[in-house]
XYZ file of C-alpha atoms in Angstrom:
604
model
C 0.000 0.000 0.000
C 2.866 2.394 0.883
C 4.553 1.754 -2.472
C 1.279 2.432 -4.276
C 0.789 5.674 -2.303
C 4.339 6.776 -3.028
C 3.877 5.889 -6.660
C 0.846 8.181 -6.791
C 2.774 10.899 -4.951
C 5.713 10.569 -7.348
C 3.300 10.921 -10.247
C 1.838 14.100 -8.707
C 5.320 15.509 -8.130
C 6.371 14.736 -11.714
C 3.144 16.250 -13.066
C 3.439 19.386 -10.919
C 7.117 19.829 -11.772
C 6.483 19.205 -15.491
C 3.677 21.793 -15.598
C 5.880 24.287 -13.745
C 8.703 23.846 -16.274
C 6.194 24.119 -19.132
C 4.752 27.409 -17.912
C 8.105 28.902 -16.886
C 9.902 27.951 -20.116
C 8.660 31.068 -22.041
C 9.925 33.254 -19.175
C 13.411 31.729 -19.352
C 13.308 31.920 -23.153
C 12.284 35.599 -23.012
C 15.114 36.443 -20.593
C 17.646 34.760 -22.904
C 16.203 36.576 -25.936
C 16.428 39.938 -24.149
C 20.055 39.319 -23.225
C 20.811 38.271 -26.795
C 19.103 41.366 -28.257
C 20.845 43.771 -25.870
C 24.259 42.482 -26.953
C 23.559 42.981 -30.668
C 24.695 46.049 -32.652
C 21.948 48.566 -33.368
C 21.542 47.683 -37.071
C 21.467 43.930 -36.451
C 19.073 44.441 -33.529
C 16.586 46.321 -35.734
C 16.749 43.616 -38.424
C 16.408 40.834 -35.853
C 13.372 42.455 -34.212
C 11.707 43.017 -37.581
C 12.313 39.426 -38.779
C 11.257 37.787 -35.496
C 8.505 40.165 -34.412
C 5.706 37.592 -34.321
C 7.808 34.900 -32.611
C 9.059 37.336 -29.970
C 5.513 38.569 -29.365
C 4.327 34.996 -28.735
C 7.190 34.382 -26.306
C 6.484 37.662 -24.505
C 2.802 36.819 -24.084
C 3.662 33.487 -22.457
C 6.338 34.883 -20.137
C 5.737 35.808 -16.506
C 4.637 39.446 -16.467
C 6.326 41.982 -14.236
C 4.350 44.729 -12.554
C 4.811 48.462 -12.882
C 7.176 48.630 -9.916
C 9.510 45.997 -11.406
C 9.259 46.672 -15.132
C 8.852 50.438 -15.140
C 5.978 52.301 -16.774
C 3.265 54.841 -15.964
C 0.857 55.235 -13.049
C -1.968 57.633 -13.917
C -4.978 58.915 -11.977
C -7.770 60.151 -14.234
C -10.769 62.212 -13.121
C -13.961 62.299 -15.150
C -15.394 65.770 -15.767
C -18.742 65.230 -14.033
C -19.357 68.995 -13.958
C -19.199 69.197 -17.741
C -21.368 66.079 -18.030
C -24.062 67.682 -15.848
C -23.957 70.844 -17.942
C -24.195 68.907 -21.209
C -27.166 66.902 -19.890
C -29.054 70.203 -19.594
C -28.456 70.882 -23.301
C -30.209 73.931 -24.693
C -32.098 74.422 -21.406
C -28.917 75.590 -19.649
C -28.611 79.287 -18.848
C -26.087 81.551 -17.104
C -27.601 80.814 -13.690
C -27.122 77.055 -14.079
C -23.599 77.516 -15.408
C -22.708 79.624 -12.360
C -24.152 76.995 -9.988
C -22.117 74.284 -11.726
C -18.972 76.409 -11.503
C -19.399 77.058 -7.766
C -20.240 73.402 -7.062
C -17.178 72.237 -9.018
C -14.865 74.589 -7.103
C -16.288 73.463 -3.767
C -16.100 69.779 -4.748
C -12.441 70.130 -5.762
C -11.551 72.073 -2.607
C -13.346 69.836 -0.100
C -12.935 66.522 -1.968
C -16.685 65.929 -1.945
C -19.102 64.474 -4.469
C -19.976 66.972 -7.205
C -23.651 65.941 -7.418
C -24.092 66.584 -3.668
C -22.545 70.037 -3.980
C -24.519 70.835 -7.128
C -27.917 69.991 -5.606
C -27.052 71.779 -2.348
C -25.975 74.957 -4.163
C -29.056 74.834 -6.425
C -31.515 74.547 -3.532
C -29.651 77.056 -1.338
C -30.090 79.762 -3.981
C -33.815 79.150 -4.358
C -35.533 76.471 -2.211
C -38.552 76.555 -4.525
C -36.578 76.123 -7.762
C -37.055 72.893 -9.737
C -34.158 70.976 -11.293
C -36.606 69.671 -13.876
C -36.474 73.128 -15.433
C -33.116 72.104 -16.884
C -33.207 68.301 -17.106
C -35.505 66.068 -19.158
C -35.196 62.445 -20.198
C -37.894 60.392 -21.895
C -36.069 57.119 -21.260
C -35.709 57.856 -17.519
C -39.174 59.445 -17.240
C -37.775 62.813 -16.158
C -40.344 65.465 -17.102
C -41.167 69.067 -16.176
C -43.119 67.715 -13.199
C -40.296 65.565 -11.763
C -39.194 66.398 -8.232
C -35.674 67.485 -7.327
C -34.970 64.132 -5.675
C -36.009 62.305 -8.863
C -33.762 64.525 -10.984
C -30.939 64.041 -8.473
C -31.298 60.244 -8.776
C -31.235 60.622 -12.552
C -28.012 62.673 -12.401
C -26.377 60.146 -10.061
C -27.318 57.366 -12.457
C -25.792 59.293 -15.338
C -22.626 59.838 -13.276
C -22.348 56.108 -12.523
C -22.960 55.203 -16.170
C -20.354 57.746 -17.288
C -17.713 56.243 -14.986
C -18.470 52.692 -16.146
C -18.474 53.763 -19.795
C -15.218 55.684 -19.358
C -13.562 52.655 -17.739
C -14.720 50.419 -20.585
C -13.456 52.852 -23.244
C -10.093 53.398 -21.513
C -9.639 49.627 -21.212
C -10.423 49.172 -24.920
C -7.999 51.921 -25.922
C -5.215 50.499 -23.737
C -5.795 46.977 -25.084
C -5.625 48.257 -28.658
C -2.448 50.169 -27.798
C -0.844 46.849 -26.861
C 0.184 47.318 -23.207
C 0.902 43.993 -21.499
C -0.995 43.386 -18.242
C -2.543 46.853 -17.746
C -4.429 47.574 -14.528
C -7.520 49.815 -14.683
C -9.456 50.353 -11.459
C -12.175 52.718 -10.243
C -11.404 54.959 -7.281
C -14.252 56.781 -5.578
C -17.137 58.198 -7.607
C -15.293 59.798 -10.507
C -11.680 58.585 -10.716
C -9.837 55.848 -12.546
C -6.406 54.430 -11.655
C -4.461 53.236 -14.710
C -1.170 51.314 -14.450
C 0.690 50.697 -17.707
C 3.843 48.564 -17.302
C 6.595 48.916 -19.896
C 5.275 52.130 -21.510
C 8.009 54.321 -22.994
C 6.050 56.869 -25.094
C 4.466 58.869 -22.283
C 3.028 61.758 -24.325
C 1.325 59.368 -26.720
C -0.334 57.550 -23.804
C -1.496 60.846 -22.300
C -3.160 61.869 -25.556
C -4.686 58.411 -25.928
C -6.270 58.468 -22.475
C -7.450 62.090 -22.523
C -8.799 62.146 -26.084
C -12.564 62.463 -25.798
C -13.003 61.569 -29.487
C -15.607 64.283 -29.982
C -15.659 64.157 -33.763
C -17.698 66.901 -35.402
C -18.478 67.940 -38.948
C -19.049 71.706 -39.240
C -19.604 74.017 -42.178
C -17.063 76.775 -42.696
C -17.985 80.325 -41.777
C -19.185 82.766 -44.431
C -15.982 84.081 -46.043
C -17.172 87.685 -46.574
C -18.582 88.006 -43.051
C -15.400 86.510 -41.566
C -13.098 88.903 -43.411
C -15.232 91.924 -42.499
C -15.137 90.833 -38.852
C -11.358 90.359 -39.034
C -10.930 93.937 -40.266
C -13.138 95.283 -37.467
C -11.288 93.253 -34.810
C -7.893 94.560 -35.984
C -9.257 98.124 -35.861
C -10.688 97.524 -32.378
C -7.229 96.668 -30.956
C -5.922 99.949 -32.430
C -8.765 102.040 -30.967
C -8.858 104.247 -27.904
C -11.766 102.165 -26.629
C -9.482 99.126 -26.222
C -6.666 101.132 -24.602
C -9.074 102.652 -22.103
C -10.499 99.265 -21.256
C -7.113 97.690 -20.502
C -5.596 100.966 -19.223
C -2.645 100.582 -21.518
C -0.744 103.183 -23.509
C 0.746 101.677 -26.635
C 0.897 102.561 -30.289
C 1.165 98.916 -31.370
C -1.589 96.417 -32.147
C -1.418 93.600 -29.526
C -3.308 91.176 -31.774
C -1.075 91.636 -34.783
C 1.980 91.181 -32.571
C 1.015 87.514 -32.106
C -1.383 86.810 -35.016
C -0.598 87.309 -38.689
C -4.023 88.157 -40.103
C -3.086 87.020 -43.580
C -4.548 83.624 -44.363
C -4.080 80.957 -47.000
C -7.804 81.116 -47.718
C -10.775 83.360 -47.043
C -11.890 80.949 -44.310
C -8.763 81.540 -42.199
C -8.546 84.512 -39.822
C -4.766 84.271 -39.636
C -1.973 82.172 -38.224
C 0.297 82.236 -35.181
C 3.274 80.436 -33.715
C 2.405 77.612 -31.334
C 3.775 79.534 -28.354
C 1.502 82.512 -29.152
C -1.821 80.666 -29.505
C -2.670 81.085 -25.809
C -2.204 84.869 -26.078
C -4.386 84.965 -29.195
C -7.092 83.003 -27.359
C -6.924 85.505 -24.495
C -7.372 88.492 -26.808
C -10.078 86.900 -28.954
C -12.117 85.839 -25.917
C -12.754 89.461 -24.884
C -16.453 90.275 -24.862
C -16.123 93.216 -27.259
C -14.216 91.020 -29.732
C -16.750 88.222 -29.506
C -19.503 90.710 -30.333
C -17.682 91.604 -33.564
C -17.644 87.997 -34.808
C -20.436 86.992 -37.196
C -23.442 85.362 -35.581
C -23.212 81.565 -35.301
C -19.445 81.625 -35.964
C -16.560 80.362 -33.842
C -12.795 80.245 -34.352
C -10.764 77.045 -33.975
C -7.074 76.254 -34.328
C -5.772 73.757 -36.826
C -4.597 70.518 -35.229
C -1.282 70.377 -37.067
C 1.142 73.126 -38.127
C 0.865 74.066 -41.806
C 4.345 75.609 -41.998
C 7.411 76.655 -40.016
C 9.063 80.030 -39.539
C 12.490 80.355 -37.909
C 12.074 76.967 -36.274
C 8.585 77.696 -34.895
C 5.454 75.764 -35.921
C 2.669 77.932 -37.382
C -1.007 77.130 -36.788
C -4.064 78.472 -38.629
C -7.051 80.072 -36.884
C -10.030 78.826 -38.881
C -13.578 80.180 -38.892
C -16.347 77.550 -38.655
C -20.042 77.550 -37.917
C -21.075 77.051 -34.276
C -23.745 74.607 -35.394
C -22.621 70.960 -35.563
C -23.938 69.261 -38.684
C -22.940 65.710 -37.688
C -20.991 63.954 -34.925
C -18.760 60.898 -34.722
C -21.662 58.726 -33.575
C -22.368 57.964 -37.227
C -18.910 56.412 -37.843
C -19.163 52.621 -38.210
C -15.656 51.843 -39.515
C -12.272 53.574 -39.445
C -8.864 52.542 -40.778
C -5.425 53.967 -41.557
C -4.837 54.730 -45.248
C -2.052 56.462 -47.157
C -2.364 59.265 -49.696
C -1.272 57.928 -53.099
C 0.565 61.114 -54.071
C 2.244 62.117 -50.795
C 2.172 58.751 -48.919
C 0.973 60.702 -45.855
C -1.058 58.758 -43.284
C -4.762 59.583 -43.031
C -7.829 58.059 -41.412
C -10.558 56.757 -43.695
C -14.048 56.669 -42.142
C -17.225 54.909 -43.206
C -20.597 56.065 -41.896
C -23.673 54.036 -41.060
C -26.856 54.285 -43.123
C -28.247 57.259 -41.175
C -24.898 59.040 -41.319
C -24.548 58.398 -45.053
C -27.974 59.915 -45.678
C -27.171 63.028 -43.636
C -23.677 63.316 -45.162
C -25.190 63.245 -48.636
C -27.583 66.031 -47.654
C -24.812 68.198 -46.122
C -22.376 67.785 -49.016
C -25.071 68.146 -51.651
C -26.207 71.476 -50.228
C -22.680 72.912 -49.851
C -20.800 72.160 -53.082
C -17.837 74.506 -53.449
C -17.722 75.243 -49.718
C -15.321 73.765 -47.130
C -16.567 71.371 -44.449
C -14.369 71.294 -41.344
C -13.592 67.959 -39.684
C -13.127 68.807 -35.994
C -11.809 66.455 -33.322
C -11.687 67.528 -29.675
C -11.947 71.208 -30.602
C -9.222 71.248 -33.275
C -9.689 71.374 -37.054
C -7.861 68.464 -38.677
C -8.894 69.349 -42.215
C -11.404 71.516 -44.036
C -11.709 70.090 -47.542
C -13.845 71.851 -50.125
C -16.861 69.802 -51.207
C -16.491 69.007 -54.918
C -19.681 66.998 -55.347
C -22.423 65.274 -53.391
C -21.066 62.265 -51.441
C -23.532 59.383 -51.349
C -21.382 56.518 -50.028
C -20.824 57.920 -46.538
C -17.038 57.971 -46.830
C -14.704 60.714 -45.645
C -11.108 61.095 -44.514
C -9.192 62.946 -41.805
C -5.930 64.311 -43.160
C -3.258 66.585 -41.716
C -2.142 63.985 -39.148
C 1.289 63.894 -37.548
C 2.234 60.419 -38.779
C 1.284 56.750 -38.711
C 1.294 56.521 -34.896
C -1.182 59.410 -34.573
C -3.380 57.915 -37.297
C -3.392 54.535 -35.510
C -4.268 56.167 -32.182
C -7.061 58.168 -33.817
C -8.534 54.995 -35.320
C -8.248 53.392 -31.877
C -10.143 56.275 -30.263
C -12.852 56.391 -32.944
C -13.463 52.636 -32.817
C -13.454 52.579 -28.997
C -16.121 55.256 -28.894
C -16.373 58.755 -27.514
C -15.907 59.322 -23.811
C -19.122 60.418 -22.074
C -17.192 63.228 -20.381
C -13.639 64.569 -20.635
C -10.869 62.917 -18.616
C -8.264 64.959 -16.787
C -4.951 63.572 -15.584
C -4.698 64.724 -11.952
C -1.753 62.537 -10.947
C 0.982 60.878 -12.930
C 4.031 58.925 -11.853
C 6.599 57.387 -14.131
C 8.708 54.472 -12.926
C 11.943 54.234 -14.897
C 13.300 50.929 -16.132
C 16.475 51.428 -14.073
C 14.407 51.779 -10.880
C 12.532 48.614 -11.838
C 15.825 46.759 -12.300
C 16.985 48.008 -8.898
C 13.747 46.717 -7.356
C 14.236 43.325 -9.010
C 17.804 43.175 -7.743
C 16.791 44.163 -4.212
C 13.977 41.604 -4.242
C 16.313 38.896 -5.519
C 18.848 39.680 -2.791
C 16.130 39.527 -0.137
C 14.942 36.131 -1.412
C 18.492 34.740 -1.489
C 19.283 36.116 1.990
C 16.043 34.805 3.493
C 16.460 31.421 1.815
C 20.069 31.116 3.023
C 19.261 32.011 6.643
C 16.315 29.626 6.810
C 18.252 26.840 5.080
C 21.214 27.119 7.447
C 18.926 27.174 10.481
C 17.032 24.079 9.319
C 20.243 22.121 8.700
C 21.776 23.204 12.010
C 18.672 22.350 14.030
C 17.155 19.372 12.193
C 20.263 17.951 10.490
C 19.286 15.593 7.615
C 15.611 16.405 8.048
C 16.438 20.094 7.671
C 18.321 19.411 4.438
C 15.247 17.614 3.066
C 13.067 20.592 4.030
C 15.517 22.936 2.279
C 15.231 20.953 -0.958
C 11.451 21.193 -0.731
C 11.810 24.922 -0.052
C 13.768 25.516 -3.278
C 11.174 23.562 -5.259
C 8.487 25.578 -3.472
C 9.810 28.880 -4.908
C 9.937 27.365 -8.403
C 6.347 26.139 -7.996
C 5.179 29.620 -6.923
C 6.608 31.213 -10.071
C 5.067 28.425 -12.164
C 1.625 29.020 -10.629
C 1.882 32.768 -11.294
C 2.891 32.096 -14.921
C 0.091 29.535 -15.392
C -2.599 31.976 -14.282
C -1.086 34.933 -16.201
C -0.602 36.758 -12.910
C 1.711 39.744 -12.634
C 4.698 39.638 -10.307
C 4.953 42.908 -8.385
C 7.263 44.190 -5.656
C 4.682 43.284 -2.956
C 4.552 39.887 -4.690
C 8.279 39.515 -4.111
C 7.595 40.352 -0.455
C 4.993 37.584 -0.493
C 7.611 35.123 -1.743
C 10.000 36.176 1.041
C 7.189 35.701 3.573
C 6.374 32.306 2.066
C 9.978 31.160 2.592
C 9.439 31.477 6.329
C 5.965 29.957 6.209
C 7.026 27.096 3.939
C 9.253 25.458 6.579
C 6.662 25.982 9.299
C 4.875 22.764 8.325
C 8.131 20.809 8.388
C 9.002 22.264 11.806
C 5.702 20.915 13.168
C 6.252 17.528 11.525
C 9.879 17.135 12.605
C 9.138 18.150 16.205
C 6.339 15.573 16.310
C 8.745 12.945 14.975
C 11.302 13.868 17.657
C 8.635 13.517 20.363
C 7.682 10.078 19.048
C 11.349 9.009 18.987
C 11.837 10.182 22.576
C 8.772 8.130 23.531
C 10.608 5.013 22.311
C 8.860 4.530 18.949
C 10.742 3.089 15.996
C 11.885 5.503 13.289
C 9.251 4.252 10.841
C 6.443 4.542 13.393
C 7.687 7.949 14.557
C 7.621 9.250 10.978
C 4.112 7.930 10.345
C 2.774 9.335 13.624
C 4.653 12.619 13.178
C 3.042 13.324 9.811
C -0.427 12.208 10.839
C -0.478 14.073 14.193
C 0.857 17.345 12.710
C -1.509 17.313 9.737
C -4.519 18.955 11.388
C -2.493 21.895 12.728
C -0.764 22.378 9.344
C -4.023 22.333 7.367
C -5.825 24.651 9.825
C -3.074 27.271 9.770
C -2.617 27.276 5.988
C -6.323 27.178 5.106
C -6.948 30.142 7.433
C -4.124 32.105 5.800
C -5.408 31.138 2.344
C -8.835 32.589 3.160
C -7.132 35.794 4.303
C -5.425 35.872 0.886
C -8.827 35.520 -0.819
C -10.202 38.444 1.217
C -7.175 40.593 0.383
C -7.521 39.755 -3.310
C -11.279 40.423 -3.359
C -11.237 43.788 -1.596
C -7.684 45.008 -2.140
C -6.330 47.021 -5.057
C -2.968 47.350 -6.752
C -0.079 46.199 -4.533
C -2.388 44.431 -2.062
C -3.742 42.217 -4.853
C -0.222 41.391 -5.998
C 0.706 40.362 -2.467
C -2.480 38.289 -2.077
C -1.920 36.356 -5.331
C 1.632 35.438 -4.369
C 0.572 34.538 -0.822
C -2.129 32.116 -2.068
C 0.227 30.567 -4.628
C 2.862 30.192 -1.896
C 0.451 28.415 0.456
C -0.572 25.891 -2.201
C 3.042 25.262 -3.195
C 4.347 25.052 0.392
C 1.643 22.580 1.448
C 2.468 20.355 -1.503
C 6.205 20.612 -0.860
C 6.042 20.068 2.896
C 3.475 17.266 2.945
C 4.123 15.376 -0.293
C 7.712 15.999 -1.432
C 9.431 15.692 1.963
C 7.398 12.559 2.787
C 8.405 10.847 -0.450
C 12.095 11.675 0.130
C 11.989 10.483 3.769
C 10.161 7.271 2.769
C 12.830 6.598 0.151
C 15.684 7.159 2.620
C 14.047 4.894 5.246
C 12.952 2.128 2.877
C 15.363 -0.222 4.648
C 14.527 -1.219 8.231
C 18.092 -0.479 9.341
C 18.137 3.029 7.761
C 18.450 6.041 10.039
C 17.766 9.756 9.585
C 18.692 12.440 12.070
C 16.016 14.992 12.936
C 18.242 16.835 15.391
């Protein structure tokens, strides 16, 4: 019976060890590939990466993933613009009073770290206890009408806030997955924040633009050329007038607008152009109330997304006049892909609209032949092509992009969908690769030191039995890494701490067993009987302690975030591996060494 049991145990050990090697093999292979690539000259490295891209990608996907603290990358806290969402939900019903309430509530929410909806409703009712929120908010789907109470509207707004957060998390996750980040972590924090961890990211600005891009795609008609040019002339004259100088209390013979904006344009639909560093000053001047009153009705000015030229090393951007009315939005886009212009080979984004969008696009283009239509994304004009003929197939393109990477990101954003509200990066930390390597090195040293101390203690105190426990301990660490690789878990710095903790816990079971064996030997039992009784008597205490700790790991994993989850995963893997090592592996080795009746083993 004992031989049959040991045969089963040997089979389990071989199976467990074989699976561990299988799952850890891509990790070892990836480490060897990285070392090989780092030692190659730059030209050969580029060729090697290009020729073996798919194979290396497959190896990387199977390798044990390292967390942000070990691999380096970006840690970003995003906040959803709930204030803007609440204002947009009011739509055309919003007035200056509501906008002021939203502004005050947003300032108070930011200052006191409170929920915006609470502050908004409190400020609204404090100003007029009899006022009705339903004056501004209606929803047929949610049954919010003119007769809805403030509490019903408040519940509606809270529901919209919750939906916006969930939608934003889904969109951010889709964008990150399309970007190709390995093992990203995206978690909700509070009522309006998202925590995003992106290991291995090296293009930080590109990631920022990807996460913040609201993908508000709009199609707008260009402003009336004659009205725009007349307004431009009047605005230039205004900044030269005494009225302006009196308003700003400034004595100057120069024109402050023309100092930063060249009012000559490449077309009649352009109010001028300015260097990138001067656009903020132009916005400040053009936002003055007197200047806004000089602009044609239903007209707004927007900057081009990309520079159209350079002057003395500075990028120049056009200020383009478009209609305030939005003809169509990006909701009608069903497909998007990166294409290349046949004449210039420049990257552009080709878009295909759904049936409703195609019908509306045909109407817009058919009614405006010979007139530009601006394609606006997130408040910037990417292109304003002149309509040559009616477009019936629902196809259009976004040109003027900064390269293939920007085109790919734009396709990503369009296909992922528009964010329900803008995202603002309120915290950002970048962990360098060198710091990650230092963390790995420190963690490795701590594991080696802990393993050495425990191993020496076990040998000194339990002699041969301690040496057997040490062998099981080494296999235990290998098993932990294999379990993490099998479940596609991410090894983090707290995970390394979990491994160090497991080293101490792993020998705990053997300490209980060996002390039981020593008690049985002192009671006069034979070695074989002492071993059998030692394992059987210590089993209940071992199982109780480890099962309790395992449940603690489950609780930590279920309710913890970030580093706590990483620690919990490693802790649970360590418990499973240590139980197997202490109960099965050491027993098989001891049974083999005591197979002869005259055999002896020292347990100290």
